[in-house]
PDB file of C-alpha atoms in Angstrom:
ATOM      1  CA  MET K   1       0.000   0.000   0.000  1.00 38.00           C
ATOM      2  CA  HIS K   2       1.819   3.081  -1.227  1.00 39.00           C
ATOM      3  CA  ALA K   3       0.481   6.417  -0.046  1.00 37.00           C
ATOM      4  CA  GLY K   4       1.145   8.038  -3.393  1.00 36.00           C
ATOM      5  CA  ARG K   5      -1.004   5.562  -5.306  1.00 37.00           C
ATOM      6  CA  LEU K   6      -4.275   5.936  -3.414  1.00 38.00           C
ATOM      7  CA  THR K   7      -7.554   7.117  -4.831  1.00 39.00           C
ATOM      8  CA  SER K   8      -8.353  10.827  -4.624  1.00 44.00           C
ATOM      9  CA  ASN K   9     -11.335  10.132  -2.318  1.00 51.00           C
ATOM     10  CA  PRO K  10     -10.241  11.870   0.924  1.00 49.00           C
ATOM     11  CA  PHE K  11     -12.123   9.445   3.157  1.00 50.00           C
ATOM     12  CA  HIS K  12     -10.523   6.444   1.452  1.00 52.00           C
ATOM     13  CA  ILE K  13      -7.109   8.101   1.720  1.00 54.00           C
ATOM     14  CA  ALA K  14      -7.581   8.733   5.431  1.00 55.00           C
ATOM     15  CA  PHE K  15      -8.712   5.175   6.075  1.00 52.00           C
ATOM     16  CA  CYS K  16      -5.917   3.537   4.078  1.00 58.00           C
ATOM     17  CA  LEU K  17      -3.203   5.737   5.560  1.00 56.00           C
ATOM     18  CA  ALA K  18      -4.487   5.087   9.070  1.00 60.00           C
ATOM     19  CA  ILE K  19      -4.426   1.344   8.479  1.00 50.00           C
ATOM     20  CA  ALA K  20      -0.911   1.554   6.990  1.00 53.00           C
ATOM     21  CA  LEU K  21       0.323   3.375  10.082  1.00 53.00           C
ATOM     22  CA  LEU K  22      -1.405   0.883  12.353  1.00 48.00           C
ATOM     23  CA  LEU K  23       0.231  -2.032  10.563  1.00 45.00           C
ATOM     24  CA  ALA K  24       3.684  -0.583  11.138  1.00 46.00           C
ATOM     25  CA  GLY K  25       2.961  -0.289  14.839  1.00 47.00           C
ATOM     26  CA  CYS K  26       1.445  -3.751  15.080  1.00 38.00           C
ATOM     27  CA  ALA K  27       4.014  -5.567  12.958  1.00 38.00           C
ATOM     28  CA  GLY K  28       5.960  -6.170  16.153  1.00 36.00           C
ATOM     29  CA  LYS K  29       3.334  -8.594  17.409  1.00 36.00           C
ATOM     30  CA  SER K  30       5.342 -11.426  15.937  1.00 37.00           C
ATOM     31  CA  THR K  31       8.648 -10.309  17.448  1.00 40.00           C
ATOM     32  CA  PRO K  32       8.301 -10.944  21.194  1.00 40.00           C
ATOM     33  CA  GLY K  33       8.431 -14.723  20.592  1.00 35.00           C
ATOM     34  CA  GLY K  34       7.929 -16.577  23.861  1.00 35.00           C
ATOM     35  CA  SER K  35       7.742 -13.282  25.763  1.00 61.00           C
ATOM     36  CA  TYR K  36       4.153 -12.701  24.662  1.00 67.00           C
ATOM     37  CA  SER K  37       1.813 -15.627  25.171  1.00 65.00           C
ATOM     38  CA  GLY K  38      -1.432 -13.789  24.457  1.00 64.00           C
ATOM     39  CA  SER K  39      -2.358 -13.338  28.126  1.00 82.00           C
ATOM     40  CA  THR K  40       0.993 -12.290  29.590  1.00 84.00           C
ATOM     41  CA  TYR K  41       3.922 -10.227  28.373  1.00 85.00           C
ATOM     42  CA  THR K  42       7.476 -10.335  29.738  1.00 85.00           C
ATOM     43  CA  VAL K  43       9.121  -6.911  29.759  1.00 83.00           C
ATOM     44  CA  LYS K  44      12.261  -6.527  27.656  1.00 82.00           C
ATOM     45  CA  ARG K  45      14.932  -3.844  27.787  1.00 74.00           C
ATOM     46  CA  GLY K  46      13.666  -0.641  26.194  1.00 72.00           C
ATOM     47  CA  ASP K  47       9.987  -1.473  26.681  1.00 78.00           C
ATOM     48  CA  THR K  48       7.473   1.129  27.829  1.00 81.00           C
ATOM     49  CA  LEU K  49       3.769   0.671  28.543  1.00 80.00           C
ATOM     50  CA  SER K  50       3.053   2.538  25.321  1.00 78.00           C
ATOM     51  CA  ARG K  51       5.128   0.111  23.243  1.00 78.00           C
ATOM     52  CA  ILE K  52       3.660  -2.918  25.034  1.00 82.00           C
ATOM     53  CA  SER K  53       0.203  -1.489  24.348  1.00 79.00           C
ATOM     54  CA  ARG K  54       0.963  -1.447  20.618  1.00 74.00           C
ATOM     55  CA  ILE K  55       2.334  -4.993  20.656  1.00 77.00           C
ATOM     56  CA  THR K  56      -0.433  -6.619  22.702  1.00 79.00           C
ATOM     57  CA  GLY K  57      -3.453  -4.530  21.750  1.00 76.00           C
ATOM     58  CA  THR K  58      -4.053  -3.678  25.424  1.00 81.00           C
ATOM     59  CA  SER K  59      -4.567  -0.003  26.232  1.00 80.00           C
ATOM     60  CA  VAL K  60      -2.069   1.738  28.498  1.00 80.00           C
ATOM     61  CA  LYS K  61      -4.887   2.392  30.969  1.00 81.00           C
ATOM     62  CA  ASP K  62      -5.804  -1.313  31.089  1.00 84.00           C
ATOM     63  CA  LEU K  63      -2.150  -2.371  31.452  1.00 84.00           C
ATOM     64  CA  ALA K  64      -1.701  -0.068  34.416  1.00 84.00           C
ATOM     65  CA  SER K  65      -4.978  -1.140  36.037  1.00 86.00           C
ATOM     66  CA  MET K  66      -4.539  -4.897  35.495  1.00 88.00           C
ATOM     67  CA  ASN K  67      -1.000  -4.886  36.865  1.00 87.00           C
ATOM     68  CA  GLY K  68      -1.312  -2.354  39.689  1.00 85.00           C
ATOM     69  CA  ILE K  69       1.124   0.086  38.069  1.00 83.00           C
ATOM     70  CA  SER K  70       0.932   3.687  39.257  1.00 77.00           C
ATOM     71  CA  PRO K  71       2.479   6.866  37.814  1.00 71.00           C
ATOM     72  CA  PRO K  72       5.199   7.328  36.673  1.00 67.00           C
ATOM     73  CA  TYR K  73       4.456   3.814  35.346  1.00 74.00           C
ATOM     74  CA  THR K  74       7.868   2.265  35.974  1.00 77.00           C
ATOM     75  CA  ILE K  75       8.356  -1.294  34.715  1.00 82.00           C
ATOM     76  CA  GLU K  76      11.345  -3.622  35.042  1.00 81.00           C
ATOM     77  CA  VAL K  77      13.084  -6.000  32.660  1.00 78.00           C
ATOM     78  CA  GLY K  78      11.746  -9.511  33.234  1.00 81.00           C
ATOM     79  CA  GLN K  79       8.506  -8.327  34.818  1.00 85.00           C
ATOM     80  CA  ARG K  80       5.470 -10.346  33.685  1.00 86.00           C
ATOM     81  CA  LEU K  81       2.440  -8.239  32.820  1.00 87.00           C
ATOM     82  CA  LYS K  82      -1.146  -9.321  32.358  1.00 88.00           C
ATOM     83  CA  VAL K  83      -2.584  -8.298  28.995  1.00 86.00           C
ATOM     84  CA  ASN K  84      -5.917  -8.648  27.227  1.00 80.00           C
ATOM     85  CA  GLY K  85      -5.589 -12.011  25.510  1.00 57.00           C
ATOM     86  CA  SER K  86      -8.995 -11.914  23.880  1.00 43.00           C
ATOM     87  CA  GLU K  87      -9.821 -13.664  20.616  1.00 34.00           C
ATOM     88  CA  ALA K  88     -10.461 -10.269  19.044  1.00 34.00           C
ATOM     89  CA  SER K  89      -6.944  -9.125  19.895  1.00 36.00           C
ATOM     90  CA  ALA K  90      -5.442 -12.359  18.608  1.00 34.00           C
ATOM     91  CA  SER K  91      -7.408 -12.133  15.388  1.00 35.00           C
ATOM     92  CA  SER K  92      -6.374  -8.531  14.916  1.00 37.00           C
ATOM     93  CA  GLY K  93      -2.755  -9.451  15.481  1.00 38.00           C
ATOM     94  CA  LYS K  94      -2.859 -12.201  12.887  1.00 36.00           C
ATOM     95  CA  THR K  95      -4.451  -9.923  10.317  1.00 34.00           C
ATOM     96  CA  SER K  96      -1.960  -7.142  10.958  1.00 35.00           C
ATOM     97  CA  THR K  97       1.056  -9.429  10.750  1.00 32.00           C
ATOM     98  CA  LYS K  98      -0.153 -11.025   7.514  1.00 31.00           C
ATOM     99  CA  THR K  99      -0.909  -7.683   5.863  1.00 29.00           C
ATOM    100  CA  ALA K 100       2.297  -6.116   7.128  1.00 30.00           C
ATOM    101  CA  LYS K 101       4.253  -8.593   4.994  1.00 32.00           C
ATOM    102  CA  VAL K 102       2.781  -6.887   1.941  1.00 33.00           C
ATOM    103  CA  THR K 103       3.916  -3.450   3.099  1.00 39.00           C
ATOM    104  CA  PRO K 104       6.648  -3.907   5.726  1.00 42.00           C
ATOM    105  CA  SER K 105       8.276  -0.931   7.389  1.00 47.00           C
ATOM    106  CA  SER K 106      11.391  -1.720   5.327  1.00 50.00           C
ATOM    107  CA  ALA K 107       9.569  -1.520   1.959  1.00 70.00           C
ATOM    108  CA  VAL K 108      12.011   1.245   0.996  1.00 78.00           C
ATOM    109  CA  PRO K 109      15.495   0.132   2.129  1.00 84.00           C
ATOM    110  CA  GLN K 110      17.616   2.642   4.010  1.00 84.00           C
ATOM    111  CA  SER K 111      19.994   2.869   1.057  1.00 81.00           C
ATOM    112  CA  SER K 112      17.101   4.261  -1.003  1.00 86.00           C
ATOM    113  CA  TRP K 113      15.846   6.804   1.511  1.00 91.00           C
ATOM    114  CA  PRO K 114      15.556  10.335   0.054  1.00 91.00           C
ATOM    115  CA  PRO K 115      18.605  12.583   0.335  1.00 91.00           C
ATOM    116  CA  VAL K 116      18.814  15.062   3.192  1.00 88.00           C
ATOM    117  CA  GLY K 117      17.671  18.505   2.060  1.00 84.00           C
ATOM    118  CA  GLN K 118      15.273  17.237  -0.600  1.00 84.00           C
ATOM    119  CA  ARG K 119      12.448  18.810   1.417  1.00 90.00           C
ATOM    120  CA  CYS K 120      12.376  21.309   4.276  1.00 90.00           C
ATOM    121  CA  TRP K 121      11.103  19.892   7.553  1.00 95.00           C
ATOM    122  CA  ARG K 122      10.477  21.740  10.818  1.00 95.00           C
ATOM    123  CA  TRP K 123      10.509  20.334  14.333  1.00 97.00           C
ATOM    124  CA  PRO K 124       6.901  19.560  15.308  1.00 97.00           C
ATOM    125  CA  THR K 125       7.622  20.649  18.896  1.00 97.00           C
ATOM    126  CA  SER K 126      10.551  21.278  21.227  1.00 96.00           C
ATOM    127  CA  GLY K 127      11.826  18.949  23.918  1.00 96.00           C
ATOM    128  CA  LYS K 128      14.090  16.038  24.724  1.00 95.00           C
ATOM    129  CA  VAL K 129      13.959  13.027  22.428  1.00 95.00           C
ATOM    130  CA  ILE K 130      13.248  10.236  24.913  1.00 93.00           C
ATOM    131  CA  MET K 131      12.936   7.448  22.347  1.00 92.00           C
ATOM    132  CA  GLY K 132      14.681   7.357  19.002  1.00 93.00           C
ATOM    133  CA  TYR K 133      13.909   5.671  15.707  1.00 93.00           C
ATOM    134  CA  SER K 134      14.697   1.969  15.354  1.00 88.00           C
ATOM    135  CA  THR K 135      14.953  -0.264  12.303  1.00 82.00           C
ATOM    136  CA  SER K 136      14.505  -3.428  14.372  1.00 77.00           C
ATOM    137  CA  ASP K 137      11.322  -5.476  14.157  1.00 72.00           C
ATOM    138  CA  GLY K 138       8.804  -4.001  16.550  1.00 73.00           C
ATOM    139  CA  GLY K 139      11.079  -1.016  17.163  1.00 80.00           C
ATOM    140  CA  ASN K 140       9.998   2.613  17.389  1.00 88.00           C
ATOM    141  CA  LYS K 141       9.115   3.830  13.892  1.00 90.00           C
ATOM    142  CA  GLY K 142       9.504   7.483  14.763  1.00 94.00           C
ATOM    143  CA  ILE K 143      10.781   9.631  17.601  1.00 96.00           C
ATOM    144  CA  ASP K 144       9.150  10.385  20.958  1.00 95.00           C
ATOM    145  CA  ILE K 145       9.615  13.944  22.264  1.00 97.00           C
ATOM    146  CA  ALA K 146       8.892  14.745  25.913  1.00 96.00           C
ATOM    147  CA  GLY K 147       7.243  17.988  26.951  1.00 96.00           C
ATOM    148  CA  SER K 148       4.481  19.483  29.058  1.00 97.00           C
ATOM    149  CA  ARG K 149       0.745  19.052  28.687  1.00 97.00           C
ATOM    150  CA  GLY K 150      -0.727  21.696  26.411  1.00 97.00           C
ATOM    151  CA  GLN K 151       2.586  22.412  24.669  1.00 98.00           C
ATOM    152  CA  PRO K 152       2.040  23.403  21.004  1.00 98.00           C
ATOM    153  CA  ILE K 153       2.437  20.826  18.228  1.00 98.00           C
ATOM    154  CA  TYR K 154       3.201  22.219  14.773  1.00 98.00           C
ATOM    155  CA  ALA K 155       2.958  20.855  11.243  1.00 98.00           C
ATOM    156  CA  ALA K 156       6.430  19.757  10.135  1.00 97.00           C
ATOM    157  CA  GLY K 157       5.630  20.889   6.613  1.00 96.00           C
ATOM    158  CA  ALA K 158       2.833  22.237   4.454  1.00 96.00           C
ATOM    159  CA  GLY K 159       0.221  19.716   3.403  1.00 96.00           C
ATOM    160  CA  LYS K 160      -3.302  18.359   3.725  1.00 95.00           C
ATOM    161  CA  VAL K 161      -4.713  16.715   6.845  1.00 95.00           C
ATOM    162  CA  VAL K 162      -5.852  13.206   5.902  1.00 91.00           C
ATOM    163  CA  TYR K 163      -6.601  11.718   9.328  1.00 92.00           C
ATOM    164  CA  VAL K 164      -7.812  13.109  12.651  1.00 93.00           C
ATOM    165  CA  GLY K 165      -9.029  10.598  15.191  1.00 91.00           C
ATOM    166  CA  ASN K 166      -8.310   8.171  17.998  1.00 89.00           C
ATOM    167  CA  GLN K 167      -9.432   4.854  16.531  1.00 83.00           C
ATOM    168  CA  LEU K 168      -5.913   3.414  16.337  1.00 83.00           C
ATOM    169  CA  ARG K 169      -5.028   1.750  19.625  1.00 79.00           C
ATOM    170  CA  GLY K 170      -1.634   2.744  20.967  1.00 84.00           C
ATOM    171  CA  TYR K 171      -1.539   6.163  19.261  1.00 90.00           C
ATOM    172  CA  GLY K 172      -4.226   8.054  21.164  1.00 92.00           C
ATOM    173  CA  ASN K 173      -5.336  11.279  19.503  1.00 95.00           C
ATOM    174  CA  LEU K 174      -3.629  11.074  16.125  1.00 95.00           C
ATOM    175  CA  ILE K 175      -3.169  13.474  13.216  1.00 95.00           C
ATOM    176  CA  MET K 176      -1.690  12.581   9.826  1.00 94.00           C
ATOM    177  CA  ILE K 177      -0.704  15.077   7.145  1.00 96.00           C
ATOM    178  CA  LYS K 178      -0.001  14.234   3.508  1.00 94.00           C
ATOM    179  CA  HIS K 179       2.672  16.532   2.077  1.00 95.00           C
ATOM    180  CA  SER K 180       3.036  15.105  -1.435  1.00 92.00           C
ATOM    181  CA  GLU K 181       2.658  11.835  -3.275  1.00 90.00           C
ATOM    182  CA  ASP K 182       5.660  10.541  -1.316  1.00 92.00           C
ATOM    183  CA  TYR K 183       5.563  12.051   2.182  1.00 94.00           C
ATOM    184  CA  ILE K 184       3.300  11.746   5.216  1.00 94.00           C
ATOM    185  CA  THR K 185       3.872  12.899   8.792  1.00 96.00           C
ATOM    186  CA  ALA K 186       2.046  11.566  11.860  1.00 95.00           C
ATOM    187  CA  TYR K 187       1.561  13.148  15.290  1.00 97.00           C
ATOM    188  CA  ALA K 188       0.335  10.894  18.128  1.00 95.00           C
ATOM    189  CA  HIS K 189      -0.718  11.117  21.801  1.00 96.00           C
ATOM    190  CA  ASN K 190      -2.105  14.636  21.417  1.00 97.00           C
ATOM    191  CA  ASP K 191      -4.257  16.321  24.044  1.00 97.00           C
ATOM    192  CA  THR K 192      -6.369  18.601  21.860  1.00 97.00           C
ATOM    193  CA  MET K 193      -6.482  18.492  18.063  1.00 97.00           C
ATOM    194  CA  LEU K 194      -6.921  21.811  16.274  1.00 97.00           C
ATOM    195  CA  VAL K 195      -7.369  20.747  12.643  1.00 96.00           C
ATOM    196  CA  ASN K 196      -9.956  18.807  10.644  1.00 95.00           C
ATOM    197  CA  ASN K 197      -9.852  16.161   7.940  1.00 91.00           C
ATOM    198  CA  GLY K 198      -9.291  17.715   4.523  1.00 92.00           C
ATOM    199  CA  GLN K 199      -7.831  20.934   5.921  1.00 95.00           C
ATOM    200  CA  ASN K 200      -4.776  22.442   4.254  1.00 97.00           C
ATOM    201  CA  VAL K 201      -2.084  23.513   6.708  1.00 98.00           C
ATOM    202  CA  LYS K 202       1.072  25.587   6.433  1.00 97.00           C
ATOM    203  CA  ALA K 203       4.517  24.577   7.637  1.00 95.00           C
ATOM    204  CA  GLY K 204       4.819  25.559  11.281  1.00 95.00           C
ATOM    205  CA  GLN K 205       1.057  25.908  11.782  1.00 97.00           C
ATOM    206  CA  LYS K 206      -0.211  24.855  15.225  1.00 98.00           C
ATOM    207  CA  ILE K 207      -2.232  21.679  14.761  1.00 98.00           C
ATOM    208  CA  ALA K 208      -2.540  20.238  18.284  1.00 98.00           C
ATOM    209  CA  THR K 209      -1.375  20.397  21.877  1.00 98.00           C
ATOM    210  CA  MET K 210       0.805  17.794  23.538  1.00 98.00           C
ATOM    211  CA  GLY K 211      -0.779  15.208  25.786  1.00 97.00           C
ATOM    212  CA  SER K 212      -0.581  11.620  26.962  1.00 95.00           C
ATOM    213  CA  SER K 213      -3.530  10.007  25.173  1.00 94.00           C
ATOM    214  CA  ASP K 214      -2.794   6.260  25.068  1.00 90.00           C
ATOM    215  CA  ALA K 215       0.744   6.882  26.366  1.00 91.00           C
ATOM    216  CA  ASP K 216       2.414   6.434  29.757  1.00 89.00           C
ATOM    217  CA  SER K 217       3.701  10.026  29.902  1.00 93.00           C
ATOM    218  CA  VAL K 218       3.191  13.389  28.184  1.00 96.00           C
ATOM    219  CA  ARG K 219       4.923  13.188  24.813  1.00 96.00           C
ATOM    220  CA  LEU K 220       4.646  13.530  21.060  1.00 97.00           C
ATOM    221  CA  HIS K 221       5.227  10.444  18.935  1.00 96.00           C
ATOM    222  CA  PHE K 222       6.264  11.806  15.536  1.00 97.00           C
ATOM    223  CA  GLN K 223       6.668   9.793  12.346  1.00 95.00           C
ATOM    224  CA  LEU K 224       8.019  10.784   8.941  1.00 96.00           C
ATOM    225  CA  ARG K 225       6.979   8.397   6.167  1.00 93.00           C
ATOM    226  CA  TYR K 226       8.419   8.166   2.666  1.00 92.00           C
ATOM    227  CA  ARG K 227       6.334   6.100   0.239  1.00 87.00           C
ATOM    228  CA  ALA K 228       4.585   4.503   3.239  1.00 84.00           C
ATOM    229  CA  THR K 229       7.908   3.572   4.859  1.00 89.00           C
ATOM    230  CA  ALA K 230       8.747   5.066   8.257  1.00 91.00           C
ATOM    231  CA  ILE K 231      12.172   6.744   8.046  1.00 94.00           C
ATOM    232  CA  ASP K 232      14.297   8.349  10.752  1.00 95.00           C
ATOM    233  CA  PRO K 233      13.045  11.922  11.348  1.00 96.00           C
ATOM    234  CA  LEU K 234      16.295  12.967  13.035  1.00 95.00           C
ATOM    235  CA  ARG K 235      18.095  12.430   9.758  1.00 94.00           C
ATOM    236  CA  TYR K 236      15.977  15.111   8.083  1.00 95.00           C
ATOM    237  CA  LEU K 237      15.120  17.609  10.810  1.00 95.00           C
ATOM    238  CA  PRO K 238      17.396  20.622  11.390  1.00 93.00           C
ATOM    239  CA  PRO K 239      19.094  21.049  14.788  1.00 91.00           C
ATOM    240  CA  GLN K 240      16.493  21.792  17.456  1.00 89.00           C
ATOM    241  CA  GLY K 241      15.866  25.519  17.714  1.00 82.00           C
ATOM    242  CA  SER K 242      17.109  26.147  14.165  1.00 79.00           C
ATOM    243  CA  ALA K 243      15.064  27.001  11.112  1.00 75.00           C
ATOM    244  CA  PRO K 244      15.415  24.731   8.071  1.00 74.00           C
ATOM    245  CA  LYS K 245      18.124  25.873   5.659  1.00 70.00           C
ATOM    246  CA  CYS K 246      16.580  24.635   2.446  1.00 68.00           C
TER     247      CYS K 246
END
């Protein structure tokens, strides 16, 4: 499923792009191996409740409640967590994994990623990057930026909003912007969303405020996608606090 080859129907575009993004997040369901049995999950190094939520299909709120985890939601390597092992979750996982093979996150190999400077990108917000991009199976397909609730979130480039909603488990309040036939950006875990489907936005325009929807702390999960493939945003963003030089 390539973003640049979709029908011009905006509702179909929004649906297909949302599903493509969901598949990338859920592709990791096959990676935990024996660590995820369907009813329990064993914490690995680098795991957060947000990532475990994406892998198991269990909301962050349910994970915390089922396992007696309180803020700041600290978990330890080797800890066994109860998860929702329902048939619906299992079925969803199977479907996602099967479809993800058609459009894996590595559909465009790193050697074929676009050159730096091909397009101008702006930082969607300011703050410390608390989780970087990973090419590993089930790894983070974007960057997570910490901040304070209500902090402004900006469009990384000019484009058209193709998805505004919270139907994708693990992403909370999500916005996706299509910038061209090749590029899409995604902004997850928002508090308030200030744009609508089909709206044209300018680079640097405020589109949301930072929150913790479906996340274990206040943050922005930001993805940059090239031909439906998630690529490393840090490779293309200017230094924080600097304006793009292209």
